[in-house]
Amino acid sequence: MTSGFLVLEDGTVFRGRSVGAPGTVFGEAVFTTAMTGYQETVTDPSYAEQLVCFTAPMVGNYGVADERGESSRPHAKAALMRQLGGREWADWLEAHGLVGIDEIDTRTLVLRLRDGGAMRAVAVADEAELSAADALEQVRAQPLMEGQALVAQVSAPEPYVFSETGSPRIAVVDYGTKRSILRRLTQPGAAVTVFPHTALPEELADFDGVVLSNGPGDPEPLHEETEAVRGLLGRVPILGICLGHQLLGLATGHETFKLPFGHRGANHPVLERKSGRVLVTSQNHGFAVTPSEATEVTYVSLYDGTVEGFDFPELRARSVQFHPEAGPGPHDAWPILERWVEEVRG
């Protein structure tokens, strides 16, 4: 195996061993604290344009399986690991064109990202193809994540039926939806149709309910998507998840901002304001809704006070920043999707 390396925009170089596909990939270096779910992570469209560092000390130790994919292909640009856990995972990375580097000092890398924030970076599978100095120069020429509208590159190009029979009839607006969200909607019996991110309110208003999915990038440039959400308010029950939550916030007068290093992992504590209960949740987002004491705020992050949920009864709209489908992650929030489907069914 060849020697590879990672270069952050601050000039820090992390050397390791290339265990995946060949190539040089640019993106935002981020980390996830989830101890499992490596295949789900790299196939989650919310990781588009990102180089993912795993804090788990060994990655790939329980192999791979087709049913674990959250989409049809990887969306992360690279997998950065302390120790490769098995040849099957390395073969999967190579077969799917994903750069993988292990023997990286992931502890130091994570501390660097916590202190300096998520950074532009490059992962180089073969150090013979590009020097660290040239790589750094190219990294600093890359665009920042702020201002990037990425949903068009991960959204379905055309509407499709995921589950034809059932009740209620749910439309999912695909900003980068995970398959586990679709599966969780069908478990209580819903019929599910998926629409591209460009769907207009008129296409969606005849459904019994609309889910605004997760997705990558900055929500603020998504003006047309925000206007579409605003056009749905009060017309049909809405449930926003992750990016969908942020778009609901923008559509109702709230603000979003970029987090220093994001919330990514399966152990994020969230306070349910009404009950005082704390949910341990799965999260994956680099942008958040600005903290607020507004009455519509239902959940808040216990890490930084950012808004983790809304409920607008008069508009029949609610949302959560975390992932209630838990793919992967703890099941504290599992009932949210099922209860919403039951409410929509009436």
CSV table of C-alpha atoms in Angstrom, one decimal:
chain,number,residue,atom,x,y,z
A,1,MET,CA,0.0,0.0,0.0
A,2,THR,CA,1.2,3.5,-0.7
A,3,SER,CA,1.7,6.4,1.7
A,4,GLY,CA,-0.9,9.1,1.7
A,5,PHE,CA,-1.5,12.3,3.6
A,6,LEU,CA,-4.0,14.9,4.6
A,7,VAL,CA,-3.2,18.7,4.5
A,8,LEU,CA,-5.4,21.2,6.4
A,9,GLU,CA,-5.6,24.8,5.2
A,10,ASP,CA,-3.6,25.9,8.3
A,11,GLY,CA,-0.7,24.0,6.9
A,12,THR,CA,-0.9,21.0,9.2
A,13,VAL,CA,0.1,17.7,7.5
A,14,PHE,CA,-1.1,14.3,8.7
A,15,ARG,CA,0.6,11.3,7.1
A,16,GLY,CA,-0.8,7.8,6.8
A,17,ARG,CA,-1.3,4.8,4.7
A,18,SER,CA,-3.6,4.7,1.6
A,19,VAL,CA,-6.2,1.9,2.0
A,20,GLY,CA,-8.9,3.0,-0.4
A,21,ALA,CA,-9.2,4.4,-4.0
A,22,PRO,CA,-6.4,6.3,-5.7
A,23,GLY,CA,-6.7,10.0,-6.2
A,24,THR,CA,-6.6,13.5,-4.7
A,25,VAL,CA,-9.8,14.9,-3.2
A,26,PHE,CA,-10.6,18.4,-1.8
A,27,GLY,CA,-13.2,19.2,0.7
A,28,GLU,CA,-14.0,20.3,4.3
A,29,ALA,CA,-12.3,18.2,7.0
A,30,VAL,CA,-14.8,17.3,9.7
A,31,PHE,CA,-15.1,14.6,12.4
A,32,THR,CA,-17.8,12.3,13.6
A,33,THR,CA,-17.9,10.9,17.2
A,34,ALA,CA,-20.1,7.9,16.2
A,35,MET,CA,-18.6,4.6,17.3
A,36,THR,CA,-20.4,2.6,14.6
A,37,GLY,CA,-22.0,3.3,11.2
A,38,TYR,CA,-19.0,4.0,9.0
A,39,GLN,CA,-20.8,2.8,5.9
A,40,GLU,CA,-23.9,4.8,6.7
A,41,THR,CA,-21.8,7.8,7.3
A,42,VAL,CA,-19.9,8.0,4.0
A,43,THR,CA,-23.1,7.3,2.0
A,44,ASP,CA,-25.1,10.0,3.8
A,45,PRO,CA,-25.6,12.8,1.3
A,46,SER,CA,-25.2,15.3,4.1
A,47,TYR,CA,-21.5,14.5,4.0
A,48,ALA,CA,-21.1,15.8,0.4
A,49,GLU,CA,-17.9,17.7,-0.1
A,50,GLN,CA,-16.4,16.6,3.2
A,51,LEU,CA,-13.4,14.6,4.3
A,52,VAL,CA,-14.6,12.6,7.3
A,53,CYS,CA,-12.4,11.8,10.3
A,54,PHE,CA,-13.6,8.9,12.4
A,55,THR,CA,-12.9,9.2,16.2
A,56,ALA,CA,-13.5,5.5,16.7
A,57,PRO,CA,-10.0,3.9,17.0
A,58,MET,CA,-10.9,1.1,14.5
A,59,VAL,CA,-13.1,1.5,11.4
A,60,GLY,CA,-14.3,-1.4,9.2
A,61,ASN,CA,-14.2,-4.1,11.9
A,62,TYR,CA,-17.7,-5.5,11.2
A,63,GLY,CA,-17.5,-5.5,7.4
A,64,VAL,CA,-19.9,-4.0,4.9
A,65,ALA,CA,-23.5,-4.8,3.6
A,66,ASP,CA,-25.5,-3.3,0.8
A,67,GLU,CA,-28.5,-2.6,3.1
A,68,ARG,CA,-26.5,-0.3,5.2
A,69,GLY,CA,-26.0,2.3,2.5
A,70,GLU,CA,-28.0,5.6,3.1
A,71,SER,CA,-27.9,6.2,-0.7
A,72,SER,CA,-26.7,4.5,-3.8
A,73,ARG,CA,-23.1,5.9,-3.6
A,74,PRO,CA,-20.6,7.5,-1.2
A,75,HIS,CA,-21.0,11.3,-0.8
A,76,ALA,CA,-18.1,11.9,1.5
A,77,LYS,CA,-14.8,12.5,-0.3
A,78,ALA,CA,-12.5,10.6,2.0
A,79,ALA,CA,-12.5,8.4,5.1
A,80,LEU,CA,-9.7,9.3,7.6
A,81,MET,CA,-9.0,6.6,10.2
A,82,ARG,CA,-6.6,5.6,13.0
A,83,GLN,CA,-6.7,1.9,12.1
A,84,LEU,CA,-8.3,0.0,9.3
A,85,GLY,CA,-10.5,-2.8,10.8
A,86,GLY,CA,-10.7,-5.2,7.9
A,87,ARG,CA,-9.9,-5.8,4.3
A,88,GLU,CA,-13.6,-5.9,3.3
A,89,TRP,CA,-14.0,-2.2,4.2
A,90,ALA,CA,-10.8,-1.3,2.3
A,91,ASP,CA,-12.0,-3.1,-0.8
A,92,TRP,CA,-15.4,-1.4,-0.5
A,93,LEU,CA,-13.7,2.0,-0.4
A,94,GLU,CA,-11.6,1.2,-3.4
A,95,ALA,CA,-14.5,-0.2,-5.4
A,96,HIS,CA,-16.6,2.9,-4.7
A,97,GLY,CA,-13.9,5.4,-5.5
A,98,LEU,CA,-13.5,6.7,-2.0
A,99,VAL,CA,-10.1,7.8,-0.8
A,100,GLY,CA,-9.2,6.1,2.5
A,101,ILE,CA,-6.2,6.8,4.7
A,102,ASP,CA,-5.5,5.1,8.0
A,103,GLU,CA,-2.6,5.3,10.5
A,104,ILE,CA,-3.5,9.0,10.8
A,105,ASP,CA,-3.2,10.5,14.3
A,106,THR,CA,-6.9,11.1,14.5
A,107,ARG,CA,-6.8,12.3,18.1
A,108,THR,CA,-4.5,15.2,17.2
A,109,LEU,CA,-6.6,15.9,14.0
A,110,VAL,CA,-9.8,16.1,16.0
A,111,LEU,CA,-8.3,18.4,18.5
A,112,ARG,CA,-7.0,20.6,15.7
A,113,LEU,CA,-10.5,20.8,14.2
A,114,ARG,CA,-12.1,21.5,17.6
A,115,ASP,CA,-9.7,24.3,18.2
A,116,GLY,CA,-9.5,25.8,14.7
A,117,GLY,CA,-12.9,24.7,13.4
A,118,ALA,CA,-13.7,22.6,10.3
A,119,MET,CA,-11.2,23.5,7.6
A,120,ARG,CA,-10.6,23.2,3.9
A,121,ALA,CA,-8.4,20.2,3.3
A,122,VAL,CA,-7.0,17.8,0.8
A,123,ALA,CA,-6.6,14.0,1.1
A,124,VAL,CA,-3.9,12.6,-1.2
A,125,ALA,CA,-3.8,8.8,-1.7
A,126,ASP,CA,-0.3,8.7,-3.1
A,127,GLU,CA,2.3,11.2,-1.9
A,128,ALA,CA,4.3,10.6,-5.1
A,129,GLU,CA,1.6,12.4,-7.1
A,130,LEU,CA,1.5,15.7,-5.2
A,131,SER,CA,3.8,17.3,-2.7
A,132,ALA,CA,2.4,18.7,0.6
A,133,ALA,CA,3.5,22.2,-0.3
A,134,ASP,CA,1.6,22.1,-3.6
A,135,ALA,CA,-1.4,20.5,-2.0
A,136,LEU,CA,-1.5,23.3,0.6
A,137,GLU,CA,-1.5,25.9,-2.1
A,138,GLN,CA,-4.4,24.2,-3.9
A,139,VAL,CA,-6.3,23.8,-0.7
A,140,ARG,CA,-6.2,27.6,0.0
A,141,ALA,CA,-7.7,28.2,-3.4
A,142,GLN,CA,-10.8,26.1,-2.7
A,143,PRO,CA,-14.1,27.8,-1.8
A,144,LEU,CA,-15.3,27.9,1.8
A,145,MET,CA,-18.4,25.9,2.9
A,146,GLU,CA,-20.2,29.1,3.8
A,147,GLY,CA,-22.4,30.1,0.9
A,148,GLN,CA,-22.3,26.7,-0.9
A,149,ALA,CA,-25.7,25.4,-2.1
A,150,LEU,CA,-25.1,21.7,-2.5
A,151,VAL,CA,-28.5,20.2,-2.6
A,152,ALA,CA,-28.7,20.2,-6.4
A,153,GLN,CA,-25.8,17.7,-6.6
A,154,VAL,CA,-27.5,15.1,-4.3
A,155,SER,CA,-31.2,15.5,-4.9
A,156,ALA,CA,-33.2,13.2,-7.0
A,157,PRO,CA,-33.6,14.6,-10.6
A,158,GLU,CA,-37.2,13.4,-10.9
A,159,PRO,CA,-40.0,12.4,-8.6
A,160,TYR,CA,-40.2,8.7,-7.8
A,161,VAL,CA,-42.4,6.4,-5.7
A,162,PHE,CA,-40.6,4.8,-2.8
A,163,SER,CA,-43.7,3.0,-1.4
A,164,GLU,CA,-46.8,3.0,-3.5
A,165,THR,CA,-49.5,1.7,-1.1
A,166,GLY,CA,-50.4,2.8,2.3
A,167,SER,CA,-51.8,5.7,4.3
A,168,PRO,CA,-51.2,8.6,4.8
A,169,ARG,CA,-49.7,9.8,1.5
A,170,ILE,CA,-46.4,11.4,2.4
A,171,ALA,CA,-44.3,13.6,0.0
A,172,VAL,CA,-40.5,13.8,0.9
A,173,VAL,CA,-38.7,16.8,-0.5
A,174,ASP,CA,-35.2,15.4,-1.3
A,175,TYR,CA,-32.4,17.8,-0.3
A,176,GLY,CA,-30.2,14.7,0.2
A,177,THR,CA,-32.5,12.3,2.0
A,178,LYS,CA,-31.3,9.2,3.7
A,179,ARG,CA,-32.9,5.9,2.9
A,180,SER,CA,-33.5,5.1,6.5
A,181,ILE,CA,-35.8,8.1,6.7
A,182,LEU,CA,-37.9,6.7,3.9
A,183,ARG,CA,-37.9,3.3,5.5
A,184,ARG,CA,-39.0,4.7,8.8
A,185,LEU,CA,-41.9,6.5,7.2
A,186,THR,CA,-43.2,3.3,5.6
A,187,GLN,CA,-43.0,1.2,8.8
A,188,PRO,CA,-46.1,2.8,10.3
A,189,GLY,CA,-47.8,2.3,6.9
A,190,ALA,CA,-47.3,5.5,4.9
A,191,ALA,CA,-47.1,5.6,1.1
A,192,VAL,CA,-44.0,7.7,0.2
A,193,THR,CA,-43.2,9.7,-2.9
A,194,VAL,CA,-39.9,11.5,-3.2
A,195,PHE,CA,-39.6,14.8,-5.0
A,196,PRO,CA,-36.5,16.8,-6.1
A,197,HIS,CA,-35.4,19.9,-4.2
A,198,THR,CA,-37.1,22.1,-6.9
A,199,ALA,CA,-40.6,20.8,-6.0
A,200,LEU,CA,-43.2,23.6,-5.9
A,201,PRO,CA,-45.9,24.0,-3.2
A,202,GLU,CA,-48.6,23.2,-5.8
A,203,GLU,CA,-47.0,19.7,-6.4
A,204,LEU,CA,-46.9,18.9,-2.7
A,205,ALA,CA,-50.0,20.5,-1.2
A,206,ASP,CA,-52.3,17.6,-2.2
A,207,PHE,CA,-50.4,15.1,-0.1
A,208,ASP,CA,-51.5,14.3,3.4
A,209,GLY,CA,-48.1,15.4,4.8
A,210,VAL,CA,-44.7,16.7,3.6
A,211,VAL,CA,-41.2,15.8,5.0
A,212,LEU,CA,-38.4,18.2,4.4
A,213,SER,CA,-35.3,16.0,4.4
A,214,ASN,CA,-31.7,16.3,5.5
A,215,GLY,CA,-29.1,17.5,3.1
A,216,PRO,CA,-25.6,19.1,2.8
A,217,GLY,CA,-24.3,22.7,2.6
A,218,ASP,CA,-25.4,26.1,3.7
A,219,PRO,CA,-29.1,26.7,4.0
A,220,GLU,CA,-29.0,30.4,3.4
A,221,PRO,CA,-28.4,30.3,-0.3
A,222,LEU,CA,-31.4,28.1,-0.8
A,223,HIS,CA,-33.8,31.0,-1.5
A,224,GLU,CA,-36.1,29.1,-3.8
A,225,GLU,CA,-36.3,26.1,-1.5
A,226,THR,CA,-37.1,28.4,1.5
A,227,GLU,CA,-39.8,30.2,-0.5
A,228,ALA,CA,-41.3,26.8,-1.4
A,229,VAL,CA,-41.5,25.9,2.3
A,230,ARG,CA,-43.0,29.2,3.1
A,231,GLY,CA,-45.7,28.6,0.4
A,232,LEU,CA,-46.6,25.3,2.1
A,233,LEU,CA,-47.1,26.7,5.6
A,234,GLY,CA,-50.6,26.2,6.8
A,235,ARG,CA,-51.6,24.2,3.8
A,236,VAL,CA,-50.4,20.7,4.7
A,237,PRO,CA,-48.7,19.1,7.8
A,238,ILE,CA,-44.9,19.5,7.6
A,239,LEU,CA,-42.0,17.8,9.3
A,240,GLY,CA,-38.5,19.1,8.8
A,241,ILE,CA,-35.4,17.1,9.5
A,242,CYS,CA,-31.8,18.5,9.7
A,243,LEU,CA,-31.5,20.8,6.7
A,244,GLY,CA,-35.3,20.7,6.5
A,245,HIS,CA,-35.4,22.1,10.0
A,246,GLN,CA,-33.1,24.9,9.0
A,247,LEU,CA,-35.2,25.8,6.0
A,248,LEU,CA,-38.4,25.9,8.2
A,249,GLY,CA,-36.5,28.2,10.5
A,250,LEU,CA,-35.5,30.5,7.7
A,251,ALA,CA,-39.1,30.4,6.3
A,252,THR,CA,-40.5,31.5,9.7
A,253,GLY,CA,-38.0,34.4,10.4
A,254,HIS,CA,-35.2,32.6,12.2
A,255,GLU,CA,-31.6,32.8,11.3
A,256,THR,CA,-28.9,30.2,10.6
A,257,PHE,CA,-25.1,30.3,11.0
A,258,LYS,CA,-22.1,28.1,10.6
A,259,LEU,CA,-21.0,26.1,13.6
A,260,PRO,CA,-17.2,26.1,14.3
A,261,PHE,CA,-16.8,22.4,13.9
A,262,GLY,CA,-20.4,21.1,13.5
A,263,HIS,CA,-22.5,18.5,15.3
A,264,ARG,CA,-21.6,15.0,13.9
A,265,GLY,CA,-22.0,11.8,15.8
A,266,ALA,CA,-24.5,9.6,17.6
A,267,ASN,CA,-24.2,10.9,21.2
A,268,HIS,CA,-25.5,14.5,21.1
A,269,PRO,CA,-27.7,15.5,24.1
A,270,VAL,CA,-30.8,17.5,23.3
A,271,LEU,CA,-33.2,19.0,25.8
A,272,GLU,CA,-36.9,18.7,25.2
A,273,ARG,CA,-38.1,22.0,26.7
A,274,LYS,CA,-41.7,21.0,27.5
A,275,SER,CA,-40.9,17.9,29.5
A,276,GLY,CA,-37.3,18.5,30.7
A,277,ARG,CA,-36.3,15.2,29.2
A,278,VAL,CA,-32.9,14.8,27.6
A,279,LEU,CA,-32.6,12.8,24.3
A,280,VAL,CA,-29.3,11.3,23.2
A,281,THR,CA,-29.5,11.9,19.4
A,282,SER,CA,-27.7,11.3,16.1
A,283,GLN,CA,-26.6,14.4,14.3
A,284,ASN,CA,-24.8,15.5,11.2
A,285,HIS,CA,-24.8,19.2,10.4
A,286,GLY,CA,-22.3,22.1,10.1
A,287,PHE,CA,-24.9,24.9,10.1
A,288,ALA,CA,-27.5,25.6,12.8
A,289,VAL,CA,-30.4,27.8,13.8
A,290,THR,CA,-29.4,30.6,16.0
A,291,PRO,CA,-30.3,30.2,19.7
A,292,SER,CA,-33.8,31.6,20.5
A,293,GLU,CA,-36.2,31.8,23.5
A,294,ALA,CA,-39.2,31.9,21.1
A,295,THR,CA,-42.2,29.8,22.2
A,296,GLU,CA,-42.1,27.7,19.1
A,297,VAL,CA,-38.7,26.3,20.0
A,298,THR,CA,-39.2,22.7,21.3
A,299,TYR,CA,-35.6,21.3,21.6
A,300,VAL,CA,-32.2,22.9,22.3
A,301,SER,CA,-28.7,21.5,22.1
A,302,LEU,CA,-27.1,21.0,25.5
A,303,TYR,CA,-23.7,21.6,23.9
A,304,ASP,CA,-24.3,25.2,22.6
A,305,GLY,CA,-28.0,26.2,23.0
A,306,THR,CA,-28.7,26.1,19.3
A,307,VAL,CA,-32.3,25.4,18.2
A,308,GLU,CA,-32.9,21.7,17.7
A,309,GLY,CA,-36.6,21.7,17.1
A,310,PHE,CA,-39.7,23.8,16.2
A,311,ASP,CA,-43.4,23.4,16.5
A,312,PHE,CA,-45.8,25.8,14.8
A,313,PRO,CA,-49.3,24.4,15.6
A,314,GLU,CA,-51.1,27.1,13.7
A,315,LEU,CA,-49.0,26.4,10.6
A,316,ARG,CA,-49.1,22.6,11.1
A,317,ALA,CA,-45.4,22.6,10.9
A,318,ARG,CA,-42.7,21.1,13.1
A,319,SER,CA,-39.1,20.1,12.8
A,320,VAL,CA,-36.0,18.6,14.5
A,321,GLN,CA,-32.4,19.3,13.8
A,322,PHE,CA,-31.3,15.8,14.9
A,323,HIS,CA,-32.0,12.5,13.1
A,324,PRO,CA,-35.0,10.6,14.5
A,325,GLU,CA,-34.5,7.8,12.0
A,326,ALA,CA,-31.2,7.1,13.9
A,327,GLY,CA,-29.3,5.6,11.0
A,328,PRO,CA,-27.1,4.9,12.8
A,329,GLY,CA,-27.5,6.0,16.4
A,330,PRO,CA,-29.5,5.8,19.6
A,331,HIS,CA,-33.3,5.3,19.5
A,332,ASP,CA,-34.4,8.0,21.9
A,333,ALA,CA,-36.0,10.0,19.1
A,334,TRP,CA,-37.4,7.1,17.1
A,335,PRO,CA,-41.0,7.7,18.1
A,336,ILE,CA,-41.0,11.2,16.5
A,337,LEU,CA,-41.4,10.0,12.9
A,338,GLU,CA,-44.0,7.3,13.8
A,339,ARG,CA,-46.1,9.7,15.9
A,340,TRP,CA,-46.1,12.3,13.2
A,341,VAL,CA,-47.3,9.7,10.6
A,342,GLU,CA,-50.1,8.6,13.0
A,343,GLU,CA,-51.1,12.3,13.5
A,344,VAL,CA,-51.2,12.9,9.8
A,345,ARG,CA,-53.3,9.8,9.3
A,346,GLY,CA,-55.8,11.2,11.8
